[in-house]
Amino acid sequence: MGHNAQKVSVVITCYNQGEYLKECIESVKNSTCQNIEIIVVDDGSDDIITSKALDNLDDNSLTIIRQTNQGVCTARNNGIAAASGEYILPLDADDKIGREYLKDAVEILNSNPQVGMVYCNAILWNTKNGKERLWELPPATLLNMLVQNRIFSSAVFRKSDFENLGGYNTIMEEGGEDWELWINFLEHNFKPYKINKTLFYYRIADNYRTKNAVKPQNFLRIRRNIIKLHKNLYRKYAPVIAFPMLFMFIKNILSFVMKNRWKIKEILLQYLSTAKLRLIKPQFGLNKTEEREKQLIVTLTSFPERINEVHLCINTLLNQTLKPDKIILWLAEEEFPNKEQDLPKNLLKLKNYGLSIEWCENLKSYKKFVPALLKYPDAILITADDDVFYQKNWLELLYKSYRKSPENVHGHRIHRITVDENGKLLPYIKWKKNITSQSENETYLATGVGGILIPPHALYKDACNKELFQKLAPNGDDIWIWAMTELNNAKIVLAPNNIIRLHYINPLRDYELINQKTLYNNNKNGGNDTQLQAVLEYYPQLNSKISGVQNK
């Protein structure tokens, strides 16, 4: 075959995996296969570290495709469509390959036209604890592949075969897209080939898609989609595979329950403890008796995935012992193009009880306070999150705290920014959380889920600078409020008798037992640290605020 015909196109898909991207690319470049094309497809990553990693890829040998977030199926399909090689290796940005993998796979495909996909032994590895173990994949056959996937996603195949089979099916976006593709290969009489070497390294990370794929509802949905796409195969072999499939389902459910038993217990307790809050009826919840020098405005936001439950949160805001002058729900016109026609009736009826619904551009979580800062600069703003119930004295306690120090920002749930014995800033996960008392010599960050009271003009002039906060802390509005508070020479103050315990509206989501993303889920594994570092680099004067803590 000619030189170009031997080319392997490695399509690396990346979504918020920038910290691993360089290591992944280097593993490909170290391959003994010389004729390699590397295509990186960024599927709309929105974290700082990935943005920087992609910007630093100035290697002319790489092709970089940037797209809005469309999911891994579309990202891989787009990358493969742009590939010029005869052979394809799909690779996730957090994985690695061994030096001989591509060379060996190409030799097998060249000499065996009936072979459709080539894979190998693999290592499961965890960079956080340094542990690794052999990933024991039994040889793949049509029958055992119909029951359970036996081939990892990074097998090597011919581009022409992939295109003839229609590529990755976007129905499988929630997981199992590679499994469905391999079944498609097998259904069209292509054979798998397993290299008896360990040449692939799968990183065990806190991966959103991987975690969701084993959750019972997704476990069933993935298999239902595969059966639907290959119903003739499943109908033909049903007598043989029915019992193994049932066994796999029971095994998955039991494993899931055992791994999450403490979460399941907490979820049950949450539902019991919020039973009365779920039954609260709305009442007119705005101030009509007290004349205030400054308006007291409660401001929150929501988005389509939660819009059907946000009325439960607002009901508790309408039942506060201290009545605000306004309660505003900010919604993005982009997400609700028909505006109120796209909203549920149980939300719209709350307008009769004092709720205002206002429309703005899609600033993600920043919608809950930036539009209000711009429109009501002289008001006292209290932010709320849309996924929790608020106790009836929640607002009153924040307001009492404000009256004692009106120049500062106030909150119920506050974390102490913590350093080690050498004065080095510790990762967010190691900070002292949800304090009950504070010291003047320490620095604190308020979390939005507990509510944050922002007095008029308490934040720095850059507070509403969309270009800056979207660049530095796109998912870290709490970090941004902290920075804007400190830059304005104000402080985060803990409300006396502060409320720490959270009462979730949907505990299944917030304890991550169903597959809905949360900011906490996005930020807990280093996302806050990355965004805080970006803010500190842009505003170096903030380091002195923290160094005062370090040198106390």
Coordinates of C-alpha atoms in Angstrom, one line a residue:
M1 CA 0.0 0.0 0.0
G2 CA 1.1 3.6 -0.5
H3 CA 2.5 5.8 2.1
N4 CA -0.6 7.8 2.7
A5 CA -2.8 4.6 2.8
Q6 CA -0.9 3.6 5.9
K7 CA -1.8 6.7 7.8
V8 CA -3.6 6.4 11.2
S9 CA -5.8 9.3 12.2
V10 CA -6.0 9.5 16.0
V11 CA -9.2 11.5 16.9
I12 CA -8.9 12.8 20.5
T13 CA -12.2 14.1 21.9
C14 CA -11.9 16.5 24.8
Y15 CA -14.5 17.9 27.1
N16 CA -13.1 19.7 30.2
Q17 CA -10.1 17.2 30.3
G18 CA -7.4 19.8 29.6
E19 CA -5.2 18.7 32.5
Y20 CA -4.6 15.3 30.8
L21 CA -4.5 16.4 27.2
K22 CA -0.8 16.9 26.8
E23 CA 0.0 13.5 28.3
C24 CA -2.5 11.9 26.0
I25 CA -1.0 13.6 22.9
E26 CA 2.5 12.7 23.9
S27 CA 1.6 9.0 24.2
V28 CA 0.4 9.1 20.6
K29 CA 3.5 11.0 19.4
N30 CA 5.7 8.3 21.1
S31 CA 4.1 5.6 19.0
T32 CA 6.4 3.4 16.8
C33 CA 3.9 3.9 14.0
Q34 CA 5.4 6.8 12.1
N35 CA 2.6 8.0 9.8
I36 CA 0.1 9.5 12.3
E37 CA -2.4 12.3 12.1
I38 CA -3.6 13.8 15.4
I39 CA -7.0 15.5 15.4
V40 CA -8.2 17.1 18.7
V41 CA -11.9 17.8 18.9
D42 CA -12.9 20.2 21.7
D43 CA -16.6 19.6 22.4
G44 CA -17.4 23.0 23.9
S45 CA -15.2 22.8 27.0
D46 CA -16.0 25.5 29.5
D47 CA -13.3 25.3 32.1
I48 CA -10.2 27.4 32.4
I49 CA -7.6 24.7 32.4
T50 CA -8.9 23.1 29.2
S51 CA -9.1 26.5 27.5
K52 CA -5.4 27.1 28.4
A53 CA -4.3 23.7 27.4
L54 CA -6.0 24.1 23.9
D55 CA -4.5 27.5 23.5
N56 CA -1.0 26.1 24.2
L57 CA -1.3 23.5 21.5
D58 CA 0.7 25.4 19.0
D59 CA 2.1 22.3 17.3
N60 CA 1.6 22.5 13.6
S61 CA 1.3 18.7 13.4
L62 CA -2.1 18.9 15.2
T63 CA -5.5 19.6 13.8
I64 CA -7.8 21.3 16.3
I65 CA -11.5 21.4 15.8
R66 CA -13.6 23.5 18.3
Q67 CA -17.3 23.0 18.4
T68 CA -20.2 23.9 20.6
N69 CA -21.0 21.2 23.1
Q70 CA -22.8 18.5 21.0
G71 CA -21.8 15.3 22.8
V72 CA -19.1 12.7 22.3
C73 CA -20.9 11.0 19.4
T74 CA -21.0 14.1 17.3
A75 CA -17.5 15.1 18.3
R76 CA -16.1 11.8 17.2
N77 CA -18.1 11.7 14.0
N78 CA -16.9 15.2 13.2
G79 CA -13.3 14.4 14.0
I80 CA -13.4 11.2 11.9
A81 CA -15.0 13.0 9.0
A82 CA -12.0 15.4 9.0
A83 CA -9.5 12.6 9.1
S84 CA -7.3 11.8 6.1
G85 CA -6.0 8.4 7.3
E86 CA -7.2 5.0 6.3
Y87 CA -7.2 3.9 9.9
I88 CA -8.9 5.5 12.9
L89 CA -8.2 5.4 16.6
P90 CA -10.8 7.3 18.7
L91 CA -9.1 8.3 22.0
D92 CA -10.5 10.2 25.0
A93 CA -8.3 13.1 26.2
D94 CA -7.6 11.5 29.6
D95 CA -6.4 8.1 28.3
K96 CA -3.0 7.0 26.8
I97 CA -1.8 4.3 24.4
G98 CA 1.3 2.2 24.4
R99 CA 4.1 2.7 21.8
E100 CA 3.3 -0.4 19.7
Y101 CA -0.5 -0.2 19.7
L102 CA -1.0 1.5 16.4
K103 CA 1.8 -0.3 14.5
D104 CA 0.5 -3.7 15.6
A105 CA -3.1 -2.8 14.9
V106 CA -2.3 -1.6 11.4
E107 CA -0.4 -4.8 10.6
I108 CA -3.4 -6.9 11.7
L109 CA -5.9 -4.9 9.7
N110 CA -3.6 -4.9 6.6
S111 CA -3.3 -8.7 6.6
N112 CA -6.8 -9.6 7.7
P113 CA -9.6 -7.9 5.6
Q114 CA -12.3 -9.8 7.6
V115 CA -11.1 -8.1 10.8
G116 CA -13.1 -4.9 11.6
M117 CA -11.7 -3.7 14.9
V118 CA -8.5 -4.3 16.8
Y119 CA -8.0 -3.9 20.5
C120 CA -5.7 -5.2 23.2
N121 CA -5.3 -5.8 26.9
A122 CA -5.6 -2.6 29.0
I123 CA -4.6 -1.1 32.3
L124 CA -7.1 0.7 34.6
W125 CA -5.1 3.5 36.3
N126 CA -5.8 6.2 38.8
T127 CA -3.4 9.1 39.0
K128 CA -4.9 10.3 42.3
N129 CA -3.8 7.3 44.3
G130 CA -1.2 5.8 41.9
K131 CA -3.1 2.5 41.8
E132 CA -3.5 0.4 38.6
R133 CA -4.8 -3.0 37.7
L134 CA -5.2 -5.1 34.7
W135 CA -8.5 -4.7 32.8
E136 CA -9.4 -8.2 32.0
L137 CA -11.5 -8.2 28.9
P138 CA -12.6 -11.7 27.7
P139 CA -12.5 -12.3 23.9
A140 CA -15.4 -10.6 22.2
T141 CA -18.0 -12.7 20.4
L142 CA -21.3 -11.8 18.9
L143 CA -23.2 -13.5 21.8
N144 CA -21.3 -12.1 24.7
M145 CA -21.2 -8.6 23.1
L146 CA -25.0 -8.6 22.9
V147 CA -25.0 -9.1 26.7
Q148 CA -22.2 -6.8 27.7
N149 CA -19.5 -4.7 26.0
R150 CA -16.2 -6.5 25.8
I151 CA -14.2 -3.9 23.8
F152 CA -13.1 -0.5 25.1
S153 CA -13.9 2.6 23.0
S154 CA -10.3 3.0 21.7
A155 CA -10.1 0.2 19.2
V156 CA -8.6 0.7 15.8
F157 CA -10.7 0.4 12.6
R158 CA -10.8 1.4 9.0
K159 CA -12.4 4.7 8.2
S160 CA -14.2 3.3 5.2
D161 CA -15.9 0.6 7.3
F162 CA -16.9 3.2 9.9
E163 CA -18.4 5.4 7.2
N164 CA -20.2 2.5 5.6
L165 CA -21.8 1.5 8.9
G166 CA -23.0 5.1 9.6
G167 CA -20.6 6.1 12.4
Y168 CA -21.5 6.7 16.0
N169 CA -25.3 6.8 16.6
T170 CA -26.2 9.9 18.5
I171 CA -29.1 8.1 20.1
M172 CA -26.3 6.6 22.3
E173 CA -25.1 10.0 23.7
E174 CA -25.8 9.0 27.3
G175 CA -23.3 6.1 27.0
G176 CA -22.6 2.9 25.2
E177 CA -21.9 4.5 21.8
D178 CA -18.8 2.4 21.3
W179 CA -20.6 -0.8 22.3
E180 CA -23.4 -0.1 19.7
L181 CA -20.7 0.6 17.1
W182 CA -18.9 -2.8 17.8
I183 CA -22.3 -4.6 17.6
N184 CA -22.8 -2.9 14.2
F185 CA -19.4 -4.2 13.0
L186 CA -20.3 -7.7 14.2
E187 CA -23.7 -7.6 12.6
H188 CA -22.0 -6.9 9.3
N189 CA -19.7 -9.9 9.7
F190 CA -16.6 -8.0 10.7
K191 CA -14.5 -9.9 13.3
P192 CA -12.8 -8.4 16.4
Y193 CA -9.1 -9.1 17.0
K194 CA -7.5 -8.8 20.5
I195 CA -3.7 -8.2 20.6
N196 CA -2.3 -10.1 23.5
K197 CA -0.3 -7.1 24.8
T198 CA -1.2 -4.4 27.3
L199 CA -1.1 -1.3 25.1
F200 CA -4.0 0.9 26.3
Y201 CA -4.3 2.9 29.6
Y202 CA -7.7 3.9 30.7
R203 CA -7.8 6.6 33.4
I204 CA -10.2 6.1 36.2
A205 CA -11.4 9.6 36.7
D206 CA -14.5 11.2 38.1
N207 CA -16.0 11.1 34.6
Y208 CA -19.6 12.4 34.3
R209 CA -20.6 10.0 31.4
T210 CA -18.9 7.0 32.9
K211 CA -20.6 7.5 36.3
N212 CA -23.9 8.0 34.7
A213 CA -23.7 5.0 32.4
V214 CA -23.9 2.6 35.4
K215 CA -26.8 4.4 37.1
P216 CA -29.9 2.1 36.9
Q217 CA -32.0 4.4 34.7
N218 CA -29.1 4.9 32.2
F219 CA -28.1 1.2 32.4
L220 CA -31.6 0.3 31.2
R221 CA -31.8 3.1 28.7
I222 CA -28.5 2.3 27.0
R223 CA -29.5 -1.4 26.7
R224 CA -33.0 -0.5 25.5
N225 CA -31.5 1.7 22.7
I226 CA -29.1 -1.0 21.6
I227 CA -31.8 -3.6 21.5
K228 CA -34.0 -1.2 19.5
L229 CA -31.2 -0.5 17.0
H230 CA -30.4 -4.3 16.6
K231 CA -33.7 -5.8 17.3
N232 CA -33.3 -8.6 14.7
L233 CA -30.1 -9.8 16.4
Y234 CA -31.7 -9.7 19.9
R235 CA -34.9 -11.5 18.6
K236 CA -32.8 -14.2 17.0
Y237 CA -30.6 -14.9 20.0
A238 CA -33.1 -14.1 22.8
P239 CA -33.4 -17.7 24.1
V240 CA -29.6 -17.8 24.6
I241 CA -28.9 -14.3 26.0
A242 CA -32.1 -13.6 28.0
F243 CA -30.9 -15.1 31.3
P244 CA -27.3 -13.5 31.1
M245 CA -28.9 -10.1 30.4
L246 CA -31.2 -10.5 33.4
F247 CA -28.3 -11.5 35.6
M248 CA -26.3 -8.5 34.5
F249 CA -29.2 -6.2 35.3
I250 CA -29.6 -7.6 38.8
K251 CA -25.9 -7.5 39.4
N252 CA -25.8 -3.8 38.4
I253 CA -28.7 -2.9 40.6
L254 CA -27.2 -4.6 43.7
S255 CA -23.8 -3.1 43.0
F256 CA -25.2 0.3 42.6
V257 CA -27.2 0.0 45.9
M258 CA -24.2 -1.2 47.9
K259 CA -21.9 1.5 46.6
N260 CA -24.5 4.2 47.3
R261 CA -26.3 2.9 50.4
W262 CA -25.3 6.0 52.5
K263 CA -26.6 8.3 49.8
I264 CA -29.8 6.4 49.6
K265 CA -30.2 6.7 53.4
E266 CA -29.6 10.5 53.2
I267 CA -32.1 10.9 50.3
L268 CA -34.8 9.1 52.3
L269 CA -34.1 11.4 55.3
Q270 CA -34.2 14.4 53.0
Y271 CA -37.6 13.5 51.6
L272 CA -39.0 12.9 55.1
S273 CA -37.5 16.2 56.5
T274 CA -38.9 18.3 53.6
A275 CA -42.4 16.7 53.5
K276 CA -44.0 19.9 55.0
L277 CA -42.0 22.2 52.8
R278 CA -43.3 20.4 49.7
L279 CA -46.9 21.1 50.8
I280 CA -46.4 24.8 51.5
K281 CA -49.1 26.8 49.7
P282 CA -48.0 30.1 48.1
Q283 CA -49.1 33.3 49.8
F284 CA -48.6 36.9 48.9
G285 CA -45.0 37.3 49.8
L286 CA -44.0 40.9 49.2
N287 CA -43.6 43.8 51.6
K288 CA -46.6 46.1 51.6
T289 CA -46.3 47.6 55.1
E290 CA -42.8 48.8 55.7
E291 CA -41.2 51.7 53.9
R292 CA -37.5 50.9 53.3
E293 CA -34.8 53.3 52.3
K294 CA -33.4 50.6 50.0
Q295 CA -35.3 48.0 48.2
L296 CA -34.8 44.4 49.5
I297 CA -34.8 42.1 46.4
V298 CA -34.5 38.3 46.4
T299 CA -33.0 37.2 43.0
L300 CA -32.6 33.8 41.6
T301 CA -32.4 32.0 38.2
S302 CA -33.2 28.6 36.7
F303 CA -32.9 26.7 33.4
P304 CA -35.0 24.2 31.4
E305 CA -33.9 21.1 33.3
R306 CA -35.2 22.5 36.6
I307 CA -38.0 24.8 35.5
N308 CA -40.7 22.3 36.5
E309 CA -39.6 22.3 40.1
V310 CA -38.4 25.8 40.8
H311 CA -41.9 26.8 42.0
L312 CA -41.2 24.7 45.1
C313 CA -38.3 26.8 46.0
I314 CA -40.1 30.1 45.3
N315 CA -43.0 29.0 47.5
T316 CA -40.6 29.0 50.5
L317 CA -39.4 32.5 49.4
L318 CA -43.0 33.7 49.4
N319 CA -43.4 32.5 52.9
Q320 CA -40.6 34.3 54.7
T321 CA -41.1 36.0 58.0
L322 CA -39.4 39.1 56.6
K323 CA -41.0 40.1 53.3
P324 CA -38.8 41.3 50.5
D325 CA -39.9 44.1 48.2
K326 CA -39.4 42.0 45.1
I327 CA -38.7 38.3 44.2
I328 CA -37.3 38.1 40.7
L329 CA -36.7 34.9 38.7
W330 CA -34.2 35.7 35.9
L331 CA -34.5 33.4 32.8
A332 CA -32.5 33.3 29.6
E333 CA -34.5 34.1 26.4
E334 CA -32.2 31.7 24.6
E335 CA -33.4 28.8 26.8
F336 CA -37.1 29.8 26.7
P337 CA -37.6 31.2 23.2
N338 CA -41.3 31.5 23.6
K339 CA -40.9 33.1 27.0
E340 CA -43.9 32.5 29.3
Q341 CA -45.4 30.0 26.9
D342 CA -42.5 27.7 27.7
L343 CA -43.0 27.9 31.4
P344 CA -45.1 25.5 33.6
K345 CA -48.5 26.7 35.0
N346 CA -47.5 26.1 38.6
L347 CA -44.7 28.6 38.1
L348 CA -46.7 31.2 36.2
K349 CA -49.4 31.3 38.9
L350 CA -46.9 32.5 41.4
K351 CA -46.9 35.9 39.6
N352 CA -50.3 36.4 41.4
Y353 CA -48.4 36.1 44.7
G354 CA -45.7 38.6 44.0
L355 CA -43.2 36.7 41.8
S356 CA -41.6 38.7 38.9
I357 CA -40.2 36.9 35.9
E358 CA -37.6 38.9 34.0
W359 CA -35.6 38.0 30.8
C360 CA -31.9 38.3 30.2
E361 CA -29.1 36.8 28.2
N362 CA -27.7 33.4 29.1
L363 CA -25.0 34.1 31.7
K364 CA -25.5 30.6 33.3
S365 CA -25.4 30.8 37.1
Y366 CA -24.4 34.5 37.0
K367 CA -28.0 35.2 35.9
K368 CA -29.1 35.1 39.5
F369 CA -27.3 38.4 40.4
V370 CA -25.6 40.2 37.4
P371 CA -28.8 41.4 35.7
A372 CA -30.2 42.5 39.1
L373 CA -27.0 44.4 39.8
L374 CA -27.3 46.2 36.5
K375 CA -31.0 47.0 36.8
Y376 CA -31.2 47.7 40.6
P377 CA -27.8 49.1 41.6
D378 CA -29.2 50.8 44.7
A379 CA -31.1 47.8 46.1
I380 CA -30.1 45.2 48.6
L381 CA -29.9 41.9 46.7
I382 CA -30.2 38.5 48.2
T383 CA -29.3 35.6 45.9
A384 CA -31.0 32.2 46.2
D385 CA -30.5 28.9 44.4
D386 CA -33.3 27.2 42.6
D387 CA -32.8 23.6 44.0
V388 CA -33.3 24.0 47.7
F389 CA -36.1 24.9 50.1
Y390 CA -35.5 28.0 52.3
Q391 CA -36.5 28.1 56.0
K392 CA -39.0 30.9 56.8
N393 CA -36.5 33.0 58.8
W394 CA -33.8 32.7 56.2
L395 CA -34.1 36.2 54.8
E396 CA -34.7 37.8 58.2
L397 CA -31.4 36.4 59.6
L398 CA -29.5 37.7 56.6
Y399 CA -31.1 41.1 56.9
K400 CA -30.4 41.4 60.6
S401 CA -26.7 40.6 59.9
Y402 CA -26.7 43.3 57.2
R403 CA -28.1 45.9 59.6
K404 CA -25.1 45.3 61.9
S405 CA -22.5 45.8 59.1
P406 CA -24.2 47.3 56.0
E407 CA -20.9 47.7 54.1
N408 CA -20.2 43.9 54.0
V409 CA -21.6 40.9 52.1
H410 CA -23.5 38.4 54.2
G411 CA -24.2 34.7 54.0
H412 CA -25.5 31.6 55.8
R413 CA -23.0 29.0 54.5
I414 CA -19.4 30.3 54.6
H415 CA -16.1 28.5 54.0
R416 CA -12.8 29.6 55.4
I417 CA -10.1 29.9 52.8
T418 CA -7.5 27.6 54.3
V419 CA -3.7 27.4 54.0
D420 CA -1.2 24.8 55.1
E421 CA 1.6 25.3 57.7
N422 CA 3.8 26.9 55.1
G423 CA 1.1 29.5 54.1
K424 CA 0.3 27.7 50.8
L425 CA -3.3 27.9 49.7
L426 CA -4.9 24.4 50.1
P427 CA -7.2 22.9 47.5
Y428 CA -10.9 23.8 47.9
I429 CA -11.8 20.3 49.0
K430 CA -9.6 20.8 52.1
W431 CA -11.0 24.2 53.2
K432 CA -12.8 24.5 56.5
K433 CA -16.4 24.2 55.4
N434 CA -19.7 25.7 56.8
I435 CA -18.2 27.5 59.7
T436 CA -20.3 28.6 62.7
S437 CA -18.0 31.4 63.9
Q438 CA -15.4 33.6 62.2
S439 CA -12.3 35.6 63.0
E440 CA -11.3 39.0 61.7
N441 CA -7.9 37.7 60.7
E442 CA -9.2 35.1 58.3
T443 CA -10.7 35.2 54.8
Y444 CA -14.0 33.6 53.9
L445 CA -16.0 32.6 50.9
A446 CA -19.8 32.5 50.9
T447 CA -21.7 29.8 49.0
G448 CA -24.7 30.7 46.9
V449 CA -26.8 27.7 47.9
G450 CA -27.1 29.2 51.4
G451 CA -28.0 32.7 50.0
I452 CA -25.8 35.7 49.8
L453 CA -26.9 39.3 50.7
I454 CA -25.1 41.9 48.6
P455 CA -25.6 45.5 49.8
P456 CA -25.7 48.4 47.2
H457 CA -22.2 49.1 45.7
A458 CA -20.6 46.5 47.9
L459 CA -18.9 44.8 45.0
Y460 CA -15.9 45.9 42.9
K461 CA -16.5 47.8 39.6
D462 CA -15.7 44.6 37.5
A463 CA -18.6 42.6 39.1
C464 CA -20.7 42.8 36.0
N465 CA -17.9 42.5 33.5
K466 CA -19.2 39.6 31.4
E467 CA -16.0 39.1 29.5
L468 CA -13.9 38.8 32.7
F469 CA -16.1 36.5 34.7
Q470 CA -16.8 34.2 31.7
K471 CA -13.1 34.0 31.1
L472 CA -11.8 33.6 34.7
A473 CA -14.6 31.8 36.6
P474 CA -17.4 30.7 34.2
N475 CA -18.8 28.3 36.7
G476 CA -17.6 30.0 39.9
D477 CA -20.0 32.7 40.7
D478 CA -19.3 32.2 44.4
I479 CA -15.6 32.8 43.8
W480 CA -16.4 35.9 41.7
I481 CA -18.5 37.4 44.4
W482 CA -15.7 36.7 47.0
A483 CA -13.2 38.4 44.7
M484 CA -15.4 41.4 44.0
T485 CA -16.1 41.8 47.7
E486 CA -12.4 41.7 48.7
L487 CA -11.3 44.0 45.9
N488 CA -13.9 46.6 47.1
N489 CA -12.4 46.3 50.6
A490 CA -15.4 44.7 52.1
K491 CA -15.7 41.3 53.8
I492 CA -17.8 38.2 53.7
V493 CA -19.7 38.1 57.0
L494 CA -21.4 35.1 58.7
A495 CA -25.0 35.7 59.6
P496 CA -25.7 35.1 63.3
N497 CA -27.7 31.9 64.0
N498 CA -26.8 31.0 60.4
I499 CA -28.7 28.1 58.7
I500 CA -26.3 25.4 57.5
R501 CA -28.4 22.4 56.7
L502 CA -29.6 22.2 53.2
H503 CA -33.1 20.9 52.2
Y504 CA -32.9 19.7 48.6
I505 CA -35.9 19.8 46.3
N506 CA -34.5 16.9 44.3
P507 CA -32.1 14.9 46.5
L508 CA -31.7 12.2 43.8
R509 CA -30.0 14.9 41.7
D510 CA -28.0 16.6 44.3
Y511 CA -26.6 13.3 45.6
E512 CA -25.8 12.4 42.0
L513 CA -28.0 9.3 41.8
I514 CA -29.7 10.6 38.6
N515 CA -27.8 12.0 35.7
Q516 CA -28.4 15.8 35.9
K517 CA -25.4 18.0 36.1
T518 CA -24.9 20.5 39.0
L519 CA -22.4 23.2 39.5
Y520 CA -21.1 21.3 42.5
N521 CA -20.5 18.3 40.4
N522 CA -18.6 20.4 37.9
N523 CA -16.5 22.3 40.4
K524 CA -15.8 19.8 43.2
N525 CA -12.9 17.9 41.5
G526 CA -10.6 20.8 41.0
G527 CA -12.9 23.2 39.1
N528 CA -13.0 25.7 41.9
D529 CA -9.2 25.6 42.4
T530 CA -8.6 26.3 38.7
Q531 CA -11.1 29.2 38.6
L532 CA -9.7 30.7 41.9
Q533 CA -6.2 30.5 40.5
A534 CA -7.3 32.3 37.3
V535 CA -8.9 35.0 39.4
L536 CA -5.8 35.4 41.6
E537 CA -3.5 35.6 38.6
Y538 CA -5.7 38.4 37.0
Y539 CA -6.0 40.3 40.3
P540 CA -2.7 39.7 42.0
Q541 CA -3.7 42.2 44.8
L542 CA -6.0 39.5 46.1
N543 CA -3.0 37.4 47.1
S544 CA -2.3 39.9 49.8
K545 CA -5.8 39.4 51.2
I546 CA -5.1 35.7 51.5
S547 CA -1.5 36.2 52.5
G548 CA -2.8 38.1 55.5
V549 CA -4.4 34.7 56.5
Q550 CA -1.2 32.9 55.7
N551 CA 1.0 35.1 57.8
K552 CA -1.3 35.5 60.8

